[in-house]
Amino acid sequence: MNLKITQLPKVAIHKDVPRINQADPEIDAVKDCPYTHCAPVAGTQSLIGLAKRIARFQMLLPSIGNMSEKDYQSKIIEQLAADMGTSSDISSPNAGTTPQQHIEGLQRFVGRRNFLLTEHEWRGWGAGEISPLLKSGPPDREWIANGLARDDKAINEHIGWYVKGDNGVYIRKGGHFITPVGYENLGSDDERHLLHDPSPRSKQETRKAKPIEIKFGILNNGEKGNEDANGYLELNGIDVKPERDCGIVDGAFVFSVERKR
């Protein structure tokens, strides 16, 4: 059951979440495909954070053994990319990972480690790239805050890059996955979401973005359809992709895990 904003702490942060550059030349899993692997990198950041924060989740990931930190991250990213069916073919319109693939890939990965996804929920439209069975209302501030206020949960957001057209139409020009790790000043005019963005633009720093609720407009993703923009969040402060006007949270996946019985 989700709590109201007034019942949640004003500040929350998910500790131990790494900041991984999806174009890091020292990470084998991404060095040859720097533009396509944001989804498995965002998932890796979340899973490492969960495994480090929560003692009962330690077996969620393999032992690091004698591997370097980057080799270890590479191993997880590579497996998640395979589980998600991530495409590194940038010449294809299907390059990268859809939200549906992201969710199903996380399920496969944790299942291989003898875990299950629990208390998991998707909200958003996923830019027309997710099963209608999963589609629900916008990922609003209160719902996101509930996920971030619990140490045993993680969240990945699917960001749409948009150009602002006429009459409130937001024209989608690509997407991106990020890992929110907390918030500050919840419920105030100075509320900020803390983000670990895999893009090199973020310079592996924790970014702070102000969530602004859209009151009017249409989210347009070409042949993949339209969505009423009312209730969706524009993130003011995220490192926007060049030649785009803004980043909007098209959808988000909140989840926890438990061992299979």
PDB file of C-alpha atoms in Angstrom:
ATOM      1  CA  MET A   1       0.000   0.000   0.000  1.00  0.00           C
ATOM      2  CA  ASN A   2       1.426   3.343  -1.033  1.00  0.00           C
ATOM      3  CA  LEU A   3       1.718   6.124   1.537  1.00  0.00           C
ATOM      4  CA  LYS A   4       0.705   9.723   0.935  1.00  0.00           C
ATOM      5  CA  ILE A   5       3.483  12.258   0.392  1.00  0.00           C
ATOM      6  CA  THR A   6       2.710  13.758   3.806  1.00  0.00           C
ATOM      7  CA  GLN A   7       3.427  10.347   5.412  1.00  0.00           C
ATOM      8  CA  LEU A   8       6.789   9.828   3.710  1.00  0.00           C
ATOM      9  CA  PRO A   9      10.180  11.124   4.871  1.00  0.00           C
ATOM     10  CA  LYS A  10      11.230  14.434   3.308  1.00  0.00           C
ATOM     11  CA  VAL A  11      14.556  12.936   2.205  1.00  0.00           C
ATOM     12  CA  ALA A  12      15.315   9.389   1.052  1.00  0.00           C
ATOM     13  CA  ILE A  13      18.212   7.774  -0.752  1.00  0.00           C
ATOM     14  CA  HIS A  14      19.111   4.301  -1.978  1.00  0.00           C
ATOM     15  CA  LYS A  15      22.684   3.734  -0.844  1.00  0.00           C
ATOM     16  CA  ASP A  16      25.370   1.674  -2.584  1.00  0.00           C
ATOM     17  CA  VAL A  17      24.058   2.245  -6.111  1.00  0.00           C
ATOM     18  CA  PRO A  18      27.063   2.548  -8.452  1.00  0.00           C
ATOM     19  CA  ARG A  19      27.386   5.193 -11.148  1.00  0.00           C
ATOM     20  CA  ILE A  20      28.244   3.366 -14.377  1.00  0.00           C
ATOM     21  CA  ASN A  21      29.041   5.046 -17.685  1.00  0.00           C
ATOM     22  CA  GLN A  22      27.288   3.165 -20.501  1.00  0.00           C
ATOM     23  CA  ALA A  23      30.152   4.180 -22.835  1.00  0.00           C
ATOM     24  CA  ASP A  24      33.038   3.325 -20.503  1.00  0.00           C
ATOM     25  CA  PRO A  25      35.891   1.992 -22.701  1.00  0.00           C
ATOM     26  CA  GLU A  26      37.141  -0.051 -19.722  1.00  0.00           C
ATOM     27  CA  ILE A  27      33.903  -2.049 -19.477  1.00  0.00           C
ATOM     28  CA  ASP A  28      33.955  -4.788 -22.113  1.00  0.00           C
ATOM     29  CA  ALA A  29      30.162  -5.196 -22.230  1.00  0.00           C
ATOM     30  CA  VAL A  30      29.617  -1.613 -23.421  1.00  0.00           C
ATOM     31  CA  LYS A  31      32.838  -0.391 -25.020  1.00  0.00           C
ATOM     32  CA  ASP A  32      31.763  -1.454 -28.524  1.00  0.00           C
ATOM     33  CA  CYS A  33      28.116  -0.364 -28.167  1.00  0.00           C
ATOM     34  CA  PRO A  34      28.121   2.936 -26.239  1.00  0.00           C
ATOM     35  CA  TYR A  35      24.716   4.140 -27.480  1.00  0.00           C
ATOM     36  CA  THR A  36      22.437   1.165 -26.839  1.00  0.00           C
ATOM     37  CA  HIS A  37      23.026  -0.363 -23.398  1.00  0.00           C
ATOM     38  CA  CYS A  38      21.414   2.120 -21.028  1.00  0.00           C
ATOM     39  CA  ALA A  39      18.747  -0.427 -19.991  1.00  0.00           C
ATOM     40  CA  PRO A  40      21.088  -3.215 -18.825  1.00  0.00           C
ATOM     41  CA  VAL A  41      23.351  -0.599 -17.204  1.00  0.00           C
ATOM     42  CA  ALA A  42      20.419   0.961 -15.319  1.00  0.00           C
ATOM     43  CA  GLY A  43      19.328  -2.517 -14.227  1.00  0.00           C
ATOM     44  CA  THR A  44      22.853  -3.401 -13.117  1.00  0.00           C
ATOM     45  CA  GLN A  45      23.064  -0.269 -10.994  1.00  0.00           C
ATOM     46  CA  SER A  46      19.784  -1.170  -9.270  1.00  0.00           C
ATOM     47  CA  LEU A  47      20.673  -4.829  -8.674  1.00  0.00           C
ATOM     48  CA  ILE A  48      24.113  -4.033  -7.243  1.00  0.00           C
ATOM     49  CA  GLY A  49      22.523  -1.485  -4.918  1.00  0.00           C
ATOM     50  CA  LEU A  50      19.929  -3.997  -3.678  1.00  0.00           C
ATOM     51  CA  ALA A  51      22.527  -6.732  -3.141  1.00  0.00           C
ATOM     52  CA  LYS A  52      24.777  -4.391  -1.146  1.00  0.00           C
ATOM     53  CA  ARG A  53      22.039  -2.727   0.940  1.00  0.00           C
ATOM     54  CA  ILE A  54      20.002  -5.753   1.981  1.00  0.00           C
ATOM     55  CA  ALA A  55      21.735  -8.716   3.617  1.00  0.00           C
ATOM     56  CA  ARG A  56      19.161 -11.276   2.443  1.00  0.00           C
ATOM     57  CA  PHE A  57      19.736 -10.198  -1.165  1.00  0.00           C
ATOM     58  CA  GLN A  58      23.483 -10.918  -1.182  1.00  0.00           C
ATOM     59  CA  MET A  59      23.028 -14.042  -3.331  1.00  0.00           C
ATOM     60  CA  LEU A  60      21.186 -12.001  -5.962  1.00  0.00           C
ATOM     61  CA  LEU A  61      24.517 -11.460  -7.733  1.00  0.00           C
ATOM     62  CA  PRO A  62      27.533 -13.718  -8.260  1.00  0.00           C
ATOM     63  CA  SER A  63      30.592 -13.294  -6.075  1.00  0.00           C
ATOM     64  CA  ILE A  64      33.051 -10.684  -7.299  1.00  0.00           C
ATOM     65  CA  GLY A  65      35.970 -12.997  -6.484  1.00  0.00           C
ATOM     66  CA  ASN A  66      39.234 -11.661  -7.901  1.00  0.00           C
ATOM     67  CA  MET A  67      37.575  -9.527 -10.586  1.00  0.00           C
ATOM     68  CA  SER A  68      38.053  -5.786 -10.740  1.00  0.00           C
ATOM     69  CA  GLU A  69      34.962  -3.676 -10.098  1.00  0.00           C
ATOM     70  CA  LYS A  70      34.595  -2.817 -13.792  1.00  0.00           C
ATOM     71  CA  ASP A  71      35.021  -6.436 -14.892  1.00  0.00           C
ATOM     72  CA  TYR A  72      32.354  -7.398 -12.369  1.00  0.00           C
ATOM     73  CA  GLN A  73      29.985  -4.709 -13.639  1.00  0.00           C
ATOM     74  CA  SER A  74      30.695  -5.842 -17.191  1.00  0.00           C
ATOM     75  CA  LYS A  75      29.748  -9.421 -16.350  1.00  0.00           C
ATOM     76  CA  ILE A  76      26.372  -8.375 -14.963  1.00  0.00           C
ATOM     77  CA  ILE A  77      25.657  -5.918 -17.793  1.00  0.00           C
ATOM     78  CA  GLU A  78      26.492  -8.561 -20.393  1.00  0.00           C
ATOM     79  CA  GLN A  79      24.119 -11.108 -18.845  1.00  0.00           C
ATOM     80  CA  LEU A  80      21.332  -8.558 -18.408  1.00  0.00           C
ATOM     81  CA  ALA A  81      21.732  -7.394 -22.002  1.00  0.00           C
ATOM     82  CA  ALA A  82      21.350 -11.004 -23.153  1.00  0.00           C
ATOM     83  CA  ASP A  83      18.329 -11.539 -20.899  1.00  0.00           C
ATOM     84  CA  MET A  84      16.736  -8.295 -22.142  1.00  0.00           C
ATOM     85  CA  GLY A  85      17.484  -8.975 -25.796  1.00  0.00           C
ATOM     86  CA  THR A  86      19.207  -5.593 -26.089  1.00  0.00           C
ATOM     87  CA  SER A  87      20.115  -4.774 -29.686  1.00  0.00           C
ATOM     88  CA  SER A  88      23.391  -2.967 -30.367  1.00  0.00           C
ATOM     89  CA  ASP A  89      22.548  -2.403 -34.055  1.00  0.00           C
ATOM     90  CA  ILE A  90      22.260   1.391 -34.183  1.00  0.00           C
ATOM     91  CA  SER A  91      21.192   1.205 -37.844  1.00  0.00           C
ATOM     92  CA  SER A  92      17.999  -0.549 -36.755  1.00  0.00           C
ATOM     93  CA  PRO A  93      14.861   1.214 -35.476  1.00  0.00           C
ATOM     94  CA  ASN A  94      14.800  -1.489 -32.782  1.00  0.00           C
ATOM     95  CA  ALA A  95      18.235  -0.627 -31.379  1.00  0.00           C
ATOM     96  CA  GLY A  96      18.442  -0.695 -27.593  1.00  0.00           C
ATOM     97  CA  THR A  97      15.818  -2.141 -25.256  1.00  0.00           C
ATOM     98  CA  THR A  98      12.062  -1.635 -24.976  1.00  0.00           C
ATOM     99  CA  PRO A  99      10.426  -1.299 -21.538  1.00  0.00           C
ATOM    100  CA  GLN A 100       8.815  -4.716 -22.052  1.00  0.00           C
ATOM    101  CA  GLN A 101      12.212  -6.282 -22.741  1.00  0.00           C
ATOM    102  CA  HIS A 102      13.665  -4.499 -19.721  1.00  0.00           C
ATOM    103  CA  ILE A 103      11.079  -5.949 -17.349  1.00  0.00           C
ATOM    104  CA  GLU A 104      11.208  -9.453 -18.812  1.00  0.00           C
ATOM    105  CA  GLY A 105      15.012  -9.388 -18.773  1.00  0.00           C
ATOM    106  CA  LEU A 106      15.093  -8.501 -15.078  1.00  0.00           C
ATOM    107  CA  GLN A 107      12.703 -11.388 -14.419  1.00  0.00           C
ATOM    108  CA  ARG A 108      14.981 -13.820 -16.293  1.00  0.00           C
ATOM    109  CA  PHE A 109      18.125 -12.566 -14.569  1.00  0.00           C
ATOM    110  CA  VAL A 110      16.842 -12.802 -10.988  1.00  0.00           C
ATOM    111  CA  GLY A 111      15.182 -16.145 -11.765  1.00  0.00           C
ATOM    112  CA  ARG A 112      18.559 -17.573 -12.798  1.00  0.00           C
ATOM    113  CA  ARG A 113      19.856 -16.528  -9.360  1.00  0.00           C
ATOM    114  CA  ASN A 114      16.925 -18.356  -7.687  1.00  0.00           C
ATOM    115  CA  PHE A 115      15.038 -15.131  -6.916  1.00  0.00           C
ATOM    116  CA  LEU A 116      11.658 -13.737  -7.903  1.00  0.00           C
ATOM    117  CA  LEU A 117      10.579 -10.181  -8.595  1.00  0.00           C
ATOM    118  CA  THR A 118       8.120  -9.142  -5.885  1.00  0.00           C
ATOM    119  CA  GLU A 119       6.014  -6.050  -5.217  1.00  0.00           C
ATOM    120  CA  HIS A 120       6.776  -5.074  -8.780  1.00  0.00           C
ATOM    121  CA  GLU A 121       4.719  -2.581 -10.738  1.00  0.00           C
ATOM    122  CA  TRP A 122       5.020  -0.708 -14.010  1.00  0.00           C
ATOM    123  CA  ARG A 123       3.378   2.678 -14.530  1.00  0.00           C
ATOM    124  CA  GLY A 124       3.351   4.745 -17.701  1.00  0.00           C
ATOM    125  CA  TRP A 125       2.787   4.268 -21.395  1.00  0.00           C
ATOM    126  CA  GLY A 126       6.289   3.179 -22.368  1.00  0.00           C
ATOM    127  CA  ALA A 127       6.090   5.216 -25.581  1.00  0.00           C
ATOM    128  CA  GLY A 128       3.832   2.557 -27.081  1.00  0.00           C
ATOM    129  CA  GLU A 129       6.526  -0.088 -26.545  1.00  0.00           C
ATOM    130  CA  ILE A 130       4.944  -2.063 -23.712  1.00  0.00           C
ATOM    131  CA  SER A 131       2.151  -4.614 -23.452  1.00  0.00           C
ATOM    132  CA  PRO A 132      -1.317  -3.049 -23.048  1.00  0.00           C
ATOM    133  CA  LEU A 133      -1.748  -5.454 -20.115  1.00  0.00           C
ATOM    134  CA  LEU A 134       0.941  -3.546 -18.199  1.00  0.00           C
ATOM    135  CA  LYS A 135      -0.064  -0.049 -19.228  1.00  0.00           C
ATOM    136  CA  SER A 136      -1.444   2.032 -16.366  1.00  0.00           C
ATOM    137  CA  GLY A 137      -1.600   5.649 -15.242  1.00  0.00           C
ATOM    138  CA  PRO A 138       1.357   8.035 -15.204  1.00  0.00           C
ATOM    139  CA  PRO A 139       4.283   7.364 -12.820  1.00  0.00           C
ATOM    140  CA  ASP A 140       3.427  10.223 -10.462  1.00  0.00           C
ATOM    141  CA  ARG A 141       5.630  11.776  -7.763  1.00  0.00           C
ATOM    142  CA  GLU A 142       3.877  10.027  -4.866  1.00  0.00           C
ATOM    143  CA  TRP A 143       4.214   6.560  -6.405  1.00  0.00           C
ATOM    144  CA  ILE A 144       7.875   7.125  -7.300  1.00  0.00           C
ATOM    145  CA  ALA A 145       8.598   8.463  -3.791  1.00  0.00           C
ATOM    146  CA  ASN A 146       7.074   5.337  -2.234  1.00  0.00           C
ATOM    147  CA  GLY A 147       9.533   3.198  -4.197  1.00  0.00           C
ATOM    148  CA  LEU A 148      12.492   5.358  -3.224  1.00  0.00           C
ATOM    149  CA  ALA A 149      11.543   5.533   0.452  1.00  0.00           C
ATOM    150  CA  ARG A 150      12.092   1.782   0.906  1.00  0.00           C
ATOM    151  CA  ASP A 151      15.614   0.357   0.991  1.00  0.00           C
ATOM    152  CA  ASP A 152      14.424  -3.038  -0.244  1.00  0.00           C
ATOM    153  CA  LYS A 153      13.030  -1.621  -3.476  1.00  0.00           C
ATOM    154  CA  ALA A 154      14.625  -0.345  -6.672  1.00  0.00           C
ATOM    155  CA  ILE A 155      13.334   1.702  -9.570  1.00  0.00           C
ATOM    156  CA  ASN A 156      14.293   2.138 -13.205  1.00  0.00           C
ATOM    157  CA  GLU A 157      12.786   4.944 -15.279  1.00  0.00           C
ATOM    158  CA  HIS A 158      12.191   5.007 -19.023  1.00  0.00           C
ATOM    159  CA  ILE A 159      12.816   8.573 -20.183  1.00  0.00           C
ATOM    160  CA  GLY A 160      11.538   9.970 -23.461  1.00  0.00           C
ATOM    161  CA  TRP A 161      13.470  12.716 -25.214  1.00  0.00           C
ATOM    162  CA  TYR A 162      11.015  15.212 -26.663  1.00  0.00           C
ATOM    163  CA  VAL A 163      10.888  18.227 -28.930  1.00  0.00           C
ATOM    164  CA  LYS A 164       8.103  20.636 -28.026  1.00  0.00           C
ATOM    165  CA  GLY A 165       5.770  21.179 -30.971  1.00  0.00           C
ATOM    166  CA  ASP A 166       2.708  23.361 -31.394  1.00  0.00           C
ATOM    167  CA  ASN A 167      -0.499  23.162 -29.338  1.00  0.00           C
ATOM    168  CA  GLY A 168       1.047  21.209 -26.474  1.00  0.00           C
ATOM    169  CA  VAL A 169       2.332  18.321 -28.611  1.00  0.00           C
ATOM    170  CA  TYR A 170       5.553  16.702 -27.373  1.00  0.00           C
ATOM    171  CA  ILE A 171       7.260  14.900 -30.257  1.00  0.00           C
ATOM    172  CA  ARG A 172       9.326  11.965 -29.072  1.00  0.00           C
ATOM    173  CA  LYS A 173      12.845  11.640 -30.476  1.00  0.00           C
ATOM    174  CA  GLY A 174      14.281   8.595 -28.740  1.00  0.00           C
ATOM    175  CA  GLY A 175      14.444   7.259 -25.218  1.00  0.00           C
ATOM    176  CA  HIS A 176      16.748   6.329 -22.378  1.00  0.00           C
ATOM    177  CA  PHE A 177      16.824   4.323 -19.126  1.00  0.00           C
ATOM    178  CA  ILE A 178      18.068   5.787 -15.837  1.00  0.00           C
ATOM    179  CA  THR A 179      18.263   4.747 -12.186  1.00  0.00           C
ATOM    180  CA  PRO A 180      16.612   7.108  -9.676  1.00  0.00           C
ATOM    181  CA  VAL A 181      18.291   6.743  -6.280  1.00  0.00           C
ATOM    182  CA  GLY A 182      16.427   9.173  -4.029  1.00  0.00           C
ATOM    183  CA  TYR A 183      14.739  12.491  -3.502  1.00  0.00           C
ATOM    184  CA  GLU A 184      15.117  15.675  -1.473  1.00  0.00           C
ATOM    185  CA  ASN A 185      12.570  18.162  -0.086  1.00  0.00           C
ATOM    186  CA  LEU A 186       9.618  15.907  -0.933  1.00  0.00           C
ATOM    187  CA  GLY A 187       6.359  17.779  -1.345  1.00  0.00           C
ATOM    188  CA  SER A 188       7.962  21.219  -1.478  1.00  0.00           C
ATOM    189  CA  ASP A 189       8.515  23.664  -4.325  1.00  0.00           C
ATOM    190  CA  ASP A 190      12.192  22.656  -4.216  1.00  0.00           C
ATOM    191  CA  GLU A 191      11.657  18.903  -4.579  1.00  0.00           C
ATOM    192  CA  ARG A 192      14.494  17.184  -6.423  1.00  0.00           C
ATOM    193  CA  HIS A 193      14.903  13.627  -7.694  1.00  0.00           C
ATOM    194  CA  LEU A 194      18.406  12.146  -7.432  1.00  0.00           C
ATOM    195  CA  LEU A 195      19.472  10.270 -10.553  1.00  0.00           C
ATOM    196  CA  HIS A 196      22.260   7.917 -11.575  1.00  0.00           C
ATOM    197  CA  ASP A 197      22.112   8.435 -15.320  1.00  0.00           C
ATOM    198  CA  PRO A 198      24.235   5.991 -17.384  1.00  0.00           C
ATOM    199  CA  SER A 199      24.738   8.593 -20.119  1.00  0.00           C
ATOM    200  CA  PRO A 200      28.266  10.008 -20.458  1.00  0.00           C
ATOM    201  CA  ARG A 201      26.581  13.432 -20.298  1.00  0.00           C
ATOM    202  CA  SER A 202      26.061  12.947 -16.551  1.00  0.00           C
ATOM    203  CA  LYS A 203      29.831  12.479 -15.997  1.00  0.00           C
ATOM    204  CA  GLN A 204      29.074   9.695 -13.469  1.00  0.00           C
ATOM    205  CA  GLU A 205      27.723  12.217 -10.991  1.00  0.00           C
ATOM    206  CA  THR A 206      24.504  12.065  -8.985  1.00  0.00           C
ATOM    207  CA  ARG A 207      22.239  14.474 -10.841  1.00  0.00           C
ATOM    208  CA  LYS A 208      19.368  16.423  -9.291  1.00  0.00           C
ATOM    209  CA  ALA A 209      16.247  17.079 -11.345  1.00  0.00           C
ATOM    210  CA  LYS A 210      13.049  18.888 -10.429  1.00  0.00           C
ATOM    211  CA  PRO A 211       9.916  16.869 -11.349  1.00  0.00           C
ATOM    212  CA  ILE A 212       7.342  19.097 -13.042  1.00  0.00           C
ATOM    213  CA  GLU A 213       3.867  17.656 -13.571  1.00  0.00           C
ATOM    214  CA  ILE A 214       2.537  18.267 -17.064  1.00  0.00           C
ATOM    215  CA  LYS A 215      -1.016  19.623 -17.036  1.00  0.00           C
ATOM    216  CA  PHE A 216      -1.832  19.656 -20.738  1.00  0.00           C
ATOM    217  CA  GLY A 217      -0.594  18.150 -23.969  1.00  0.00           C
ATOM    218  CA  ILE A 218      -0.013  15.039 -26.034  1.00  0.00           C
ATOM    219  CA  LEU A 219       2.987  12.697 -26.017  1.00  0.00           C
ATOM    220  CA  ASN A 220       3.553  11.622 -29.607  1.00  0.00           C
ATOM    221  CA  ASN A 221       5.723   8.693 -30.691  1.00  0.00           C
ATOM    222  CA  GLY A 222       4.942   8.600 -34.390  1.00  0.00           C
ATOM    223  CA  GLU A 223       3.387   5.366 -35.587  1.00  0.00           C
ATOM    224  CA  LYS A 224       3.590   3.925 -32.057  1.00  0.00           C
ATOM    225  CA  GLY A 225       0.817   6.246 -30.977  1.00  0.00           C
ATOM    226  CA  ASN A 226      -0.138   9.106 -28.694  1.00  0.00           C
ATOM    227  CA  GLU A 227      -0.735   9.493 -24.974  1.00  0.00           C
ATOM    228  CA  ASP A 228      -2.438  12.199 -22.957  1.00  0.00           C
ATOM    229  CA  ALA A 229       0.482  14.049 -21.332  1.00  0.00           C
ATOM    230  CA  ASN A 230      -1.565  15.121 -18.295  1.00  0.00           C
ATOM    231  CA  GLY A 231       0.073  13.798 -15.095  1.00  0.00           C
ATOM    232  CA  TYR A 232       3.405  12.816 -16.637  1.00  0.00           C
ATOM    233  CA  LEU A 233       6.614  14.291 -15.223  1.00  0.00           C
ATOM    234  CA  GLU A 234       9.117  16.457 -17.027  1.00  0.00           C
ATOM    235  CA  LEU A 235      12.526  16.291 -15.313  1.00  0.00           C
ATOM    236  CA  ASN A 236      14.031  19.762 -15.202  1.00  0.00           C
ATOM    237  CA  GLY A 237      17.758  19.277 -14.658  1.00  0.00           C
ATOM    238  CA  ILE A 238      18.346  15.927 -16.327  1.00  0.00           C
ATOM    239  CA  ASP A 239      21.131  15.984 -18.936  1.00  0.00           C
ATOM    240  CA  VAL A 240      18.967  16.243 -22.038  1.00  0.00           C
ATOM    241  CA  LYS A 241      20.126  14.632 -25.265  1.00  0.00           C
ATOM    242  CA  PRO A 242      21.334  17.216 -27.811  1.00  0.00           C
ATOM    243  CA  GLU A 243      18.712  18.709 -30.151  1.00  0.00           C
ATOM    244  CA  ARG A 244      15.898  17.738 -27.768  1.00  0.00           C
ATOM    245  CA  ASP A 245      13.966  20.109 -25.530  1.00  0.00           C
ATOM    246  CA  CYS A 246      13.206  17.985 -22.483  1.00  0.00           C
ATOM    247  CA  GLY A 247      13.155  14.586 -20.817  1.00  0.00           C
ATOM    248  CA  ILE A 248       9.810  13.143 -19.682  1.00  0.00           C
ATOM    249  CA  VAL A 249       9.290  10.009 -17.577  1.00  0.00           C
ATOM    250  CA  ASP A 250       7.442   7.804 -20.091  1.00  0.00           C
ATOM    251  CA  GLY A 251       7.263   5.034 -17.530  1.00  0.00           C
ATOM    252  CA  ALA A 252       8.901   3.489 -14.489  1.00  0.00           C
ATOM    253  CA  PHE A 253       9.327   0.020 -13.010  1.00  0.00           C
ATOM    254  CA  VAL A 254       9.481  -0.365  -9.234  1.00  0.00           C
ATOM    255  CA  PHE A 255      10.471  -3.771  -7.885  1.00  0.00           C
ATOM    256  CA  SER A 256      11.901  -5.810  -5.057  1.00  0.00           C
ATOM    257  CA  VAL A 257      13.124  -9.425  -4.959  1.00  0.00           C
ATOM    258  CA  GLU A 258      12.861 -12.487  -2.723  1.00  0.00           C
ATOM    259  CA  ARG A 259      14.385 -15.967  -2.770  1.00  0.00           C
ATOM    260  CA  LYS A 260      12.342 -18.697  -4.388  1.00  0.00           C
ATOM    261  CA  ARG A 261      10.886 -21.115  -1.881  1.00  0.00           C
TER     262      ARG A 261
END
